[in-house]
Amino acid sequence: MEALSWKYRKRWNEYFSDFSRYGAIFYTIYISFIFLNTFCTSQLVVNVKNKGGDLIQESIQADTKDNLITLEFQKLDGTLLKMLIDFKSEVQIFKVIVLGEEERGETQYQTVCFVTRFAKNEFISSDAMSKLRQKNPGTIRNPEEDKGKEHITLDLGIHLEKSSRISPYIYNICSEAKSSIYSREQDVRAWSKGNKLLALYPNLALSTKGSNMTYNTLISATQKLQGTIKTPRCNTSKDWWKPCQCRFEMCIGWYPCGLKYCRGRDSAGKVVSYRCGIKTCKKCRSFDYYVGQRSYCMWDEM
């Protein structure tokens, strides 16, 4: 019995030793995971007043690991807006969820996505964004510069199943939009000469052949919208079942649009330039696109 007992004690000790060793490994992995998620992402919540003086709360999150910035807010009418900037792909995605109007008997919501090219000078980098800290979270923020309104005419529809050719984030963000994901041909041409060319055909970088091949790959993920300049605006159409040009307008009341640099002198008396803050902006956008019937554009009023 003593020999048997010693045998089981030995096995238990070996088991416990293995468990302790692997448990320590798993614990280390867990702590590393928490560490990475803590230091690779950061969130900023700001209070902004819209044009009518109503308070809107924006949530801005930076992901330095994947080089992304996400901005979200909800309008007073319940409309949800989300903007994601994919720095690697030079793509910005605008997702809009519009709630139905009860007085019109609309019980469901409508999801639309707009995908456009992102210019680097439109927003600070994800790394710079992750370093911002809030001293007074309850303060109402006012932008330093109003960039006005940009009018964007979207002439392409993006196939959800092929959307990863443009950005790997379109599918998850816009899956509810399905056939309501819009872009424009001029952005596809710009992507074909930028980072997408380097990602898809690095051996043909800076060549006309590489740019053409990239363009063909990207444009194959889209389809030309049927609308023409003769298609009436939805807000002038009285027939709810006929095609029209829909317009959706959105404003981002506050966002970090650039870095501020100050001049000073170092210990040797030499004039140096150093980062000393951020510049904040406001920008509105107007998206025009073709819809198969007026009922898909309930918000575009006369």
GROMACS .gro file of C-alpha atoms in nm:
model
  302
    1MET     CA    1   0.000   0.000   0.000
    2GLU     CA    2   0.283   0.238   0.082
    3ALA     CA    3   0.442   0.168  -0.257
    4LEU     CA    4   0.106   0.229  -0.427
    5SER     CA    5   0.052   0.547  -0.229
    6TRP     CA    6   0.399   0.674  -0.312
    7LYS     CA    7   0.334   0.595  -0.679
    8TYR     CA    8   0.018   0.808  -0.687
    9ARG     CA    9   0.184   1.086  -0.490
   10LYS     CA   10   0.464   1.090  -0.747
   11ARG     CA   11   0.215   1.113  -1.036
   12TRP     CA   12   0.024   1.388  -0.857
   13ASN     CA   13   0.340   1.586  -0.800
   14GLU     CA   14   0.436   1.549  -1.166
   15TYR     CA   15   0.086   1.655  -1.271
   16PHE     CA   16   0.085   1.949  -1.033
   17SER     CA   17   0.430   2.052  -1.156
   18ASP     CA   18   0.313   2.043  -1.520
   19PHE     CA   19  -0.005   2.230  -1.431
   20SER     CA   20   0.191   2.498  -1.248
   21ARG     CA   21   0.435   2.537  -1.534
   22TYR     CA   22   0.170   2.556  -1.809
   23GLY     CA   23  -0.057   2.761  -1.587
   24ALA     CA   24   0.218   3.016  -1.552
   25ILE     CA   25   0.258   3.020  -1.930
   26PHE     CA   26  -0.116   3.072  -1.985
   27TYR     CA   27  -0.122   3.343  -1.720
   28THR     CA   28   0.167   3.519  -1.891
   29ILE     CA   29  -0.014   3.500  -2.226
   30TYR     CA   30  -0.331   3.638  -2.064
   31ILE     CA   31  -0.147   3.930  -1.904
   32SER     CA   32   0.028   4.000  -2.236
   33PHE     CA   33  -0.308   4.003  -2.413
   34ILE     CA   34  -0.449   4.252  -2.162
   35PHE     CA   35  -0.134   4.464  -2.192
   36LEU     CA   36  -0.149   4.476  -2.571
   37ASN     CA   37  -0.517   4.563  -2.575
   38THR     CA   38  -0.462   4.833  -2.316
   39PHE     CA   39  -0.174   4.999  -2.494
   40CYS     CA   40  -0.275   4.940  -2.857
   41THR     CA   41  -0.620   5.097  -2.822
   42SER     CA   42  -0.738   5.415  -2.656
   43GLN     CA   43  -1.068   5.599  -2.644
   44LEU     CA   44  -1.165   5.963  -2.625
   45VAL     CA   45  -1.520   6.081  -2.547
   46VAL     CA   46  -1.600   6.444  -2.627
   47ASN     CA   47  -1.908   6.665  -2.598
   48VAL     CA   48  -1.991   6.877  -2.903
   49LYS     CA   49  -2.276   7.112  -2.987
   50ASN     CA   50  -2.436   7.076  -3.329
   51LYS     CA   51  -2.562   7.356  -3.550
   52GLY     CA   52  -2.887   7.378  -3.358
   53GLY     CA   53  -2.711   7.402  -3.023
   54ASP     CA   54  -2.792   7.046  -2.917
   55LEU     CA   55  -2.529   6.841  -2.734
   56ILE     CA   56  -2.379   6.543  -2.917
   57GLN     CA   57  -2.135   6.299  -2.758
   58GLU     CA   58  -1.865   6.159  -2.986
   59SER     CA   59  -1.655   5.852  -2.914
   60ILE     CA   60  -1.317   5.839  -3.090
   61GLN     CA   61  -1.102   5.528  -3.064
   62ALA     CA   62  -0.750   5.470  -3.195
   63ASP     CA   63  -0.605   5.127  -3.269
   64THR     CA   64  -0.230   5.158  -3.325
   65LYS     CA   65  -0.186   4.785  -3.385
   66ASP     CA   66  -0.408   4.780  -3.696
   67ASN     CA   67  -0.360   5.152  -3.772
   68LEU     CA   68  -0.727   5.244  -3.744
   69ILE     CA   69  -0.936   5.527  -3.605
   70THR     CA   70  -1.308   5.490  -3.531
   71LEU     CA   71  -1.544   5.779  -3.460
   72GLU     CA   72  -1.905   5.721  -3.354
   73PHE     CA   73  -2.200   5.931  -3.239
   74GLN     CA   74  -2.579   5.932  -3.233
   75LYS     CA   75  -2.794   6.218  -3.355
   76LEU     CA   76  -3.094   6.336  -3.157
   77ASP     CA   77  -3.333   6.174  -3.406
   78GLY     CA   78  -3.172   5.836  -3.327
   79THR     CA   79  -2.958   5.813  -3.641
   80LEU     CA   80  -2.631   5.632  -3.568
   81LEU     CA   81  -2.315   5.733  -3.753
   82LYS     CA   82  -1.981   5.555  -3.754
   83MET     CA   83  -1.667   5.653  -3.939
   84LEU     CA   84  -1.370   5.418  -3.966
   85ILE     CA   85  -1.037   5.527  -4.112
   86ASP     CA   86  -0.820   5.247  -4.250
   87PHE     CA   87  -0.482   5.416  -4.287
   88LYS     CA   88  -0.317   5.115  -4.453
   89SER     CA   89  -0.571   5.104  -4.735
   90GLU     CA   90  -0.626   5.482  -4.757
   91VAL     CA   91  -0.997   5.417  -4.704
   92GLN     CA   92  -1.261   5.581  -4.487
   93ILE     CA   93  -1.592   5.409  -4.428
   94PHE     CA   94  -1.907   5.593  -4.320
   95LYS     CA   95  -2.182   5.370  -4.181
   96VAL     CA   96  -2.525   5.522  -4.125
   97ILE     CA   97  -2.817   5.356  -3.948
   98VAL     CA   98  -3.141   5.549  -3.994
   99LEU     CA   99  -3.434   5.452  -3.773
  100GLY     CA  100  -3.781   5.428  -3.920
  101GLU     CA  101  -4.038   5.699  -3.848
  102GLU     CA  102  -4.325   5.565  -3.638
  103GLU     CA  103  -4.572   5.825  -3.761
  104ARG     CA  104  -4.521   5.686  -4.112
  105GLY     CA  105  -4.561   5.328  -4.001
  106GLU     CA  106  -4.190   5.250  -4.047
  107THR     CA  107  -4.087   4.989  -3.790
  108GLN     CA  108  -3.748   4.890  -3.935
  109TYR     CA  109  -3.418   5.070  -3.975
  110GLN     CA  110  -3.209   5.126  -4.286
  111THR     CA  111  -2.830   5.085  -4.307
  112VAL     CA  112  -2.618   5.261  -4.571
  113CYS     CA  113  -2.240   5.270  -4.617
  114PHE     CA  114  -2.027   5.525  -4.802
  115VAL     CA  115  -1.668   5.429  -4.885
  116THR     CA  116  -1.429   5.701  -5.001
  117ARG     CA  117  -1.058   5.765  -5.027
  118PHE     CA  118  -0.883   5.901  -4.720
  119ALA     CA  119  -0.622   6.176  -4.748
  120LYS     CA  120  -0.355   6.168  -4.476
  121ASN     CA  121  -0.392   6.536  -4.389
  122GLU     CA  122  -0.761   6.497  -4.297
  123PHE     CA  123  -0.704   6.339  -3.956
  124ILE     CA  124  -0.416   6.291  -3.714
  125SER     CA  125  -0.244   5.951  -3.717
  126SER     CA  126  -0.367   5.664  -3.500
  127ASP     CA  127  -0.043   5.684  -3.301
  128ALA     CA  128  -0.091   6.055  -3.226
  129MET     CA  129  -0.458   5.994  -3.149
  130SER     CA  130  -0.371   5.722  -2.897
  131LYS     CA  131  -0.159   5.969  -2.699
  132LEU     CA  132  -0.439   6.221  -2.643
  133ARG     CA  133  -0.568   6.244  -2.286
  134GLN     CA  134  -0.878   6.408  -2.140
  135LYS     CA  135  -0.828   6.654  -1.856
  136ASN     CA  136  -1.191   6.769  -1.839
  137PRO     CA  137  -1.425   6.503  -1.989
  138GLY     CA  138  -1.736   6.714  -1.929
  139THR     CA  139  -1.612   7.015  -2.126
  140ILE     CA  140  -1.802   7.112  -2.441
  141ARG     CA  141  -1.551   7.117  -2.727
  142ASN     CA  142  -1.549   7.378  -3.002
  143PRO     CA  143  -1.354   7.319  -3.326
  144GLU     CA  144  -1.087   7.570  -3.420
  145GLU     CA  145  -1.159   7.549  -3.793
  146ASP     CA  146  -1.473   7.485  -3.995
  147LYS     CA  147  -1.380   7.302  -4.315
  148GLY     CA  148  -1.721   7.361  -4.468
  149LYS     CA  149  -1.916   7.103  -4.664
  150GLU     CA  150  -1.777   6.855  -4.917
  151HIS     CA  151  -2.019   6.741  -5.188
  152ILE     CA  152  -1.959   6.378  -5.293
  153THR     CA  153  -2.138   6.209  -5.583
  154LEU     CA  154  -2.117   5.830  -5.557
  155ASP     CA  155  -2.142   5.644  -5.887
  156LEU     CA  156  -2.044   5.290  -5.782
  157GLY     CA  157  -2.197   5.017  -5.571
  158ILE     CA  158  -1.960   4.781  -5.385
  159HIS     CA  159  -2.020   4.405  -5.380
  160LEU     CA  160  -2.006   4.302  -5.014
  161GLU     CA  161  -1.846   3.965  -5.093
  162LYS     CA  162  -1.560   4.130  -5.283
  163SER     CA  163  -1.522   4.437  -5.062
  164SER     CA  164  -1.201   4.310  -4.898
  165ARG     CA  165  -1.016   4.404  -5.217
  166ILE     CA  166  -1.076   4.765  -5.118
  167SER     CA  167  -1.054   4.732  -4.738
  168PRO     CA  168  -1.073   4.427  -4.509
  169TYR     CA  169  -1.304   4.619  -4.273
  170ILE     CA  170  -1.590   4.691  -4.513
  171TYR     CA  171  -1.743   4.344  -4.481
  172ASN     CA  172  -1.791   4.344  -4.103
  173ILE     CA  173  -1.892   4.709  -4.076
  174CYS     CA  174  -2.129   4.716  -4.374
  175SER     CA  175  -2.268   4.361  -4.370
  176GLU     CA  176  -2.615   4.494  -4.275
  177ALA     CA  177  -2.608   4.738  -4.567
  178LYS     CA  178  -2.570   4.453  -4.820
  179SER     CA  179  -2.666   4.620  -5.150
  180SER     CA  180  -2.639   4.974  -5.012
  181ILE     CA  181  -2.260   5.021  -5.007
  182TYR     CA  182  -2.151   5.309  -5.227
  183SER     CA  183  -1.823   5.450  -5.359
  184ARG     CA  184  -1.698   5.645  -5.659
  185GLU     CA  185  -1.484   5.568  -5.961
  186GLN     CA  186  -1.239   5.854  -5.904
  187ASP     CA  187  -1.144   5.705  -5.566
  188VAL     CA  188  -1.082   5.364  -5.724
  189ARG     CA  189  -0.839   5.527  -5.965
  190ALA     CA  190  -0.663   5.703  -5.676
  191TRP     CA  191  -0.636   5.379  -5.476
  192SER     CA  192  -0.485   5.202  -5.777
  193LYS     CA  193  -0.188   5.441  -5.766
  194GLY     CA  194  -0.140   5.444  -5.388
  195ASN     CA  195  -0.095   5.188  -5.112
  196LYS     CA  196  -0.319   4.936  -5.288
  197LEU     CA  197  -0.074   4.915  -5.577
  198LEU     CA  198   0.209   4.841  -5.336
  199ALA     CA  199   0.001   4.581  -5.151
  200LEU     CA  200  -0.137   4.395  -5.452
  201TYR     CA  201   0.147   4.418  -5.702
  202PRO     CA  202   0.467   4.527  -5.522
  203ASN     CA  203   0.687   4.408  -5.810
  204LEU     CA  204   0.509   4.651  -6.041
  205ALA     CA  205   0.517   4.950  -5.808
  206LEU     CA  206   0.522   5.294  -5.973
  207SER     CA  207   0.449   5.139  -6.312
  208THR     CA  208   0.153   5.201  -6.543
  209LYS     CA  209   0.100   4.827  -6.580
  210GLY     CA  210   0.081   4.781  -6.202
  211SER     CA  211  -0.161   5.070  -6.167
  212ASN     CA  212  -0.386   4.931  -6.442
  213MET     CA  213  -0.382   4.583  -6.288
  214THR     CA  214  -0.469   4.726  -5.946
  215TYR     CA  215  -0.750   4.933  -6.094
  216ASN     CA  216  -0.898   4.627  -6.268
  217THR     CA  217  -0.882   4.429  -5.943
  218LEU     CA  218  -1.056   4.701  -5.744
  219ILE     CA  219  -1.318   4.796  -6.003
  220SER     CA  220  -1.420   4.429  -6.029
  221ALA     CA  221  -1.545   4.457  -5.671
  222THR     CA  222  -1.793   4.726  -5.777
  223GLN     CA  223  -2.074   4.789  -6.021
  224LYS     CA  224  -2.177   5.105  -6.199
  225LEU     CA  225  -2.491   5.262  -6.060
  226GLN     CA  226  -2.777   5.306  -6.304
  227GLY     CA  227  -2.859   5.665  -6.221
  228THR     CA  228  -2.787   5.950  -6.458
  229ILE     CA  229  -2.784   6.326  -6.422
  230LYS     CA  230  -3.139   6.320  -6.556
  231THR     CA  231  -3.263   6.117  -6.259
  232PRO     CA  232  -3.454   6.359  -6.032
  233ARG     CA  233  -3.360   6.430  -5.674
  234CYS     CA  234  -3.561   6.222  -5.429
  235ASN     CA  235  -3.683   6.531  -5.244
  236THR     CA  236  -3.856   6.652  -5.562
  237SER     CA  237  -4.008   6.316  -5.656
  238LYS     CA  238  -4.372   6.252  -5.569
  239ASP     CA  239  -4.368   5.886  -5.676
  240TRP     CA  240  -4.243   5.662  -5.392
  241TRP     CA  241  -4.170   5.373  -5.629
  242LYS     CA  242  -3.957   5.542  -5.896
  243PRO     CA  243  -3.575   5.578  -5.903
  244CYS     CA  244  -3.419   5.902  -5.783
  245GLN     CA  245  -3.096   6.060  -5.658
  246CYS     CA  246  -3.082   6.037  -5.281
  247ARG     CA  247  -2.887   6.278  -5.062
  248PHE     CA  248  -2.759   6.215  -4.713
  249GLU     CA  249  -2.590   6.492  -4.518
  250MET     CA  250  -2.372   6.446  -4.212
  251CYS     CA  251  -2.147   6.666  -4.001
  252ILE     CA  252  -1.865   6.570  -3.769
  253GLY     CA  253  -1.866   6.857  -3.524
  254TRP     CA  254  -1.523   6.800  -3.369
  255TYR     CA  255  -1.220   6.588  -3.454
  256PRO     CA  256  -0.839   6.619  -3.437
  257CYS     CA  257  -0.744   6.721  -3.789
  258GLY     CA  258  -0.376   6.801  -3.742
  259LEU     CA  259  -0.085   6.858  -3.508
  260LYS     CA  260   0.038   7.193  -3.380
  261TYR     CA  261   0.408   7.275  -3.375
  262CYS     CA  262   0.578   7.540  -3.168
  263ARG     CA  263   0.924   7.691  -3.202
  264GLY     CA  264   1.173   7.716  -2.920
  265ARG     CA  265   1.539   7.681  -2.837
  266ASP     CA  266   1.727   7.379  -2.711
  267SER     CA  267   1.996   7.378  -2.439
  268ALA     CA  268   2.252   7.495  -2.695
  269GLY     CA  269   2.036   7.789  -2.800
  270LYS     CA  270   1.947   7.638  -3.139
  271VAL     CA  271   1.595   7.706  -3.273
  272VAL     CA  272   1.393   7.383  -3.280
  273SER     CA  273   1.037   7.288  -3.371
  274TYR     CA  274   0.838   7.060  -3.142
  275ARG     CA  275   0.485   6.922  -3.121
  276CYS     CA  276   0.281   7.122  -2.873
  277GLY     CA  277  -0.083   7.027  -2.928
  278ILE     CA  278  -0.353   6.938  -3.178
  279LYS     CA  279  -0.564   7.132  -3.422
  280THR     CA  280  -0.937   7.055  -3.421
  281CYS     CA  281  -1.184   7.085  -3.707
  282LYS     CA  282  -1.545   7.047  -3.809
  283LYS     CA  283  -1.648   6.909  -4.146
  284CYS     CA  284  -1.977   6.833  -4.319
  285ARG     CA  285  -2.035   6.600  -4.611
  286SER     CA  286  -2.319   6.563  -4.858
  287PHE     CA  287  -2.347   6.220  -5.027
  288ASP     CA  288  -2.550   6.185  -5.349
  289TYR     CA  289  -2.628   5.840  -5.490
  290TYR     CA  290  -2.883   5.651  -5.697
  291VAL     CA  291  -3.165   5.451  -5.535
  292GLY     CA  292  -3.416   5.226  -5.706
  293GLN     CA  293  -3.716   5.393  -5.544
  294ARG     CA  294  -3.800   5.698  -5.335
  295SER     CA  295  -3.892   5.484  -5.033
  296TYR     CA  296  -3.519   5.406  -4.985
  297CYS     CA  297  -3.454   5.772  -4.915
  298MET     CA  298  -3.714   5.870  -4.658
  299TRP     CA  299  -3.491   6.130  -4.489
  300ASP     CA  300  -3.437   6.345  -4.802
  301GLU     CA  301  -3.725   6.582  -4.750
  302MET     CA  302  -3.849   6.862  -4.975
   0.00000   0.00000   0.00000
